């Protein structure tokens, strides 16, 4: 009997949690979410405004945004598929901000065909090969040490977008959540502003 009562309470709690993020407005097959990172070179060069303006040509909406100090753990997880590359160590230092500033602006864009639309505006991986009208073509550079300082990251496909968004954001940090959520009781210490 006690157990049943406890479960009912938990269920009520769950419902409360789920109501925090609004349901998605009318979803079409091609409506997607994609992760965009303005990398530390973009921030140190004060390119944020220009990059957001370029991205606004996609007609997508921003549904999540935050400044992140990238830990080694997050960096290595984000770029796990490049672990074997000879540029991996430099890439990790780059995204952690060791060459510029220890900040990355993480954004989630949402809308019709979001993944490809953003990639198109972002341009090719190598800034020297990127079309000069794209973000990377305009603002990126390759250093003598061979680091592609390409200013922004954008998810490559649906599977990667989901993995990356879940890695960088918690459900309550997004205005709309495409992916299923669950609630868990934790004993984490949280900080609040002193009164
Ligand atoms: P993408 O960012 O265009 O999706 P990926 O192949 O996923 O390209 O590589 C992730 C990041 O690793 C790139 O944005 C770039 O910063 C870096 N990178 C990729 N290839 C090279 C390379 O050949 N030399 C140096 N850095 C590279
Ligand atoms: Mg990639």
XYZ file of C-alpha atoms and ligand atoms in Angstrom:
223
model
C 0.000 0.000 0.000
C 2.807 2.386 1.021
C 4.655 1.609 -2.205
C 1.605 2.376 -4.288
C 1.201 5.723 -2.538
C 4.890 6.564 -3.147
C 4.558 5.754 -6.821
C 1.551 7.993 -7.197
C 3.507 10.875 -5.702
C 6.416 10.181 -8.014
C 4.069 10.143 -10.971
C 2.677 13.508 -9.971
C 6.239 14.799 -9.761
C 7.039 13.426 -13.186
C 4.043 15.152 -14.661
C 5.137 18.445 -13.126
C 8.638 18.034 -14.589
C 7.338 17.221 -18.045
C 5.097 20.264 -18.095
C 8.130 22.539 -17.711
C 9.068 22.288 -21.381
C 6.325 23.059 -23.864
C 5.224 20.550 -26.422
C 6.576 21.068 -29.902
C 4.369 23.067 -32.217
C 3.168 21.130 -35.237
C 5.976 18.784 -36.322
C 6.692 17.998 -39.954
C 8.984 15.209 -41.136
C 11.847 17.578 -41.941
C 11.733 19.653 -38.774
C 15.032 19.109 -37.006
C 17.275 20.437 -34.278
C 20.994 20.966 -34.714
C 23.869 21.945 -32.439
C 25.926 25.013 -33.313
C 29.036 25.994 -31.362
C 30.719 29.337 -31.756
C 34.245 28.195 -31.023
C 36.773 30.141 -28.884
C 38.328 31.894 -31.931
C 34.872 33.173 -32.893
C 34.388 34.604 -29.408
C 37.848 36.183 -29.007
C 37.472 37.858 -32.425
C 34.032 39.227 -31.400
C 32.406 37.458 -34.320
C 29.310 36.315 -32.406
C 27.034 39.009 -33.830
C 28.193 38.425 -37.400
C 27.822 34.662 -37.068
C 24.317 34.924 -35.606
C 23.376 37.277 -38.432
C 24.676 34.806 -41.029
C 22.739 32.010 -39.320
C 19.540 34.062 -39.248
C 19.398 33.735 -43.050
C 18.299 30.130 -42.454
C 14.970 31.238 -40.881
C 15.546 28.735 -38.072
C 14.890 29.646 -34.458
C 17.234 29.372 -31.474
C 15.724 27.084 -28.832
C 18.717 26.890 -26.482
C 21.830 28.984 -25.831
C 24.570 29.139 -23.224
C 28.230 29.976 -22.669
C 30.254 26.913 -21.741
C 33.738 26.442 -20.297
C 34.652 23.252 -22.105
C 36.225 20.560 -19.936
C 38.604 17.979 -21.390
C 35.929 15.360 -20.764
C 33.294 17.260 -22.780
C 35.775 18.066 -25.568
C 36.913 14.454 -25.928
C 33.360 13.160 -25.848
C 32.207 15.690 -28.440
C 35.045 14.800 -30.839
C 35.259 11.074 -29.919
C 35.022 10.006 -33.578
C 38.312 11.832 -34.289
C 40.278 10.212 -31.439
C 42.663 8.462 -33.839
C 43.469 11.558 -35.934
C 46.911 13.147 -35.625
C 45.292 16.550 -35.027
C 43.158 15.295 -32.122
C 45.278 16.760 -29.269
C 45.449 20.189 -30.905
C 41.727 20.047 -31.642
C 40.952 19.347 -27.975
C 43.164 22.273 -26.887
C 41.465 24.476 -29.473
C 37.891 23.720 -28.394
C 38.895 24.005 -24.705
C 40.051 27.534 -25.510
C 43.758 27.158 -24.833
C 44.648 29.238 -27.903
C 41.983 31.941 -27.520
C 39.524 32.184 -24.617
C 38.030 29.467 -22.437
C 34.509 29.993 -23.710
C 32.268 28.433 -26.323
C 28.757 29.649 -27.188
C 26.530 26.607 -27.572
C 23.262 27.011 -29.482
C 20.476 24.740 -30.618
C 18.740 25.758 -33.831
C 15.337 24.370 -34.662
C 13.255 24.274 -37.806
C 12.754 22.947 -41.283
C 15.794 21.049 -42.558
C 17.901 22.604 -39.768
C 20.964 20.361 -40.114
C 21.688 20.927 -43.804
C 20.586 24.571 -43.789
C 23.103 25.392 -41.055
C 25.907 23.335 -42.639
C 25.378 25.221 -45.894
C 25.816 28.626 -44.238
C 28.752 27.325 -42.157
C 30.766 25.999 -45.125
C 33.471 23.370 -45.564
C 35.612 22.049 -42.689
C 38.875 23.446 -44.068
C 38.505 27.259 -44.028
C 40.917 27.555 -46.948
C 38.658 25.375 -49.062
C 35.393 26.816 -47.761
C 33.370 29.002 -50.108
C 34.366 32.594 -49.229
C 30.723 33.574 -48.706
C 30.268 31.020 -45.887
C 31.037 31.651 -42.202
C 34.177 29.500 -42.278
C 35.257 30.936 -45.624
C 34.860 34.495 -44.313
C 36.249 34.184 -40.815
C 38.266 30.957 -40.556
C 41.989 30.341 -40.965
C 44.473 27.482 -40.868
C 47.368 28.051 -38.473
C 50.982 27.180 -39.301
C 50.636 24.336 -36.778
C 47.810 23.004 -38.971
C 44.854 23.754 -36.695
C 41.668 24.456 -38.630
C 40.419 27.518 -36.762
C 37.052 27.344 -38.425
C 35.045 29.452 -35.974
C 31.946 27.281 -35.725
C 30.784 23.733 -35.266
C 27.535 22.412 -36.765
C 26.078 18.908 -36.443
C 26.544 16.720 -39.516
C 23.470 14.522 -39.469
C 20.392 13.622 -37.439
C 22.119 10.989 -35.328
C 25.055 13.258 -34.490
C 22.734 16.208 -33.818
C 20.835 14.184 -31.238
C 24.032 12.880 -29.613
C 25.576 16.348 -29.488
C 22.483 18.187 -28.244
C 22.104 15.614 -25.455
C 25.796 16.008 -24.608
C 25.751 19.814 -24.393
C 22.240 20.556 -23.093
C 19.872 19.267 -20.455
C 16.216 18.972 -21.430
C 15.123 21.954 -19.309
C 17.652 24.201 -21.062
C 15.777 23.885 -24.350
C 12.513 25.616 -25.099
C 11.296 22.643 -27.132
C 12.440 19.087 -26.567
C 12.257 16.614 -29.433
C 13.699 13.743 -27.455
C 11.933 11.805 -24.689
C 12.826 12.786 -21.124
C 12.679 11.080 -17.753
C 12.972 12.430 -14.234
C 15.399 11.110 -11.637
C 15.778 12.002 -7.967
C 19.289 13.213 -7.212
C 21.177 14.408 -4.135
C 23.272 16.934 -6.055
C 24.416 20.096 -4.252
C 23.117 23.134 -6.110
C 24.235 26.758 -5.840
C 21.897 29.705 -5.408
C 22.564 33.444 -5.211
C 23.074 34.523 -1.571
C 20.171 36.605 -0.285
P 33.148 19.463 -39.377
O 33.426 20.362 -38.184
O 33.075 20.234 -40.658
O 31.958 18.572 -39.159
P 34.878 17.183 -38.796
O 35.521 16.293 -39.800
O 33.749 16.638 -37.995
O 34.436 18.512 -39.564
O 36.022 17.689 -37.815
C 35.737 18.323 -36.612
C 36.722 19.467 -36.409
O 38.053 18.966 -36.363
C 36.748 20.486 -37.536
O 35.732 21.450 -37.455
C 38.124 21.079 -37.379
O 38.133 22.035 -36.300
C 38.937 19.872 -36.975
N 39.548 19.208 -38.145
C 38.957 18.362 -39.020
N 39.820 17.936 -39.961
C 40.995 18.516 -39.660
C 42.302 18.458 -40.280
O 42.538 17.777 -41.287
N 43.271 19.216 -39.692
C 43.059 19.981 -38.595
N 41.853 20.053 -37.983
C 40.832 19.350 -38.513
Mg 31.730 17.018 -37.793
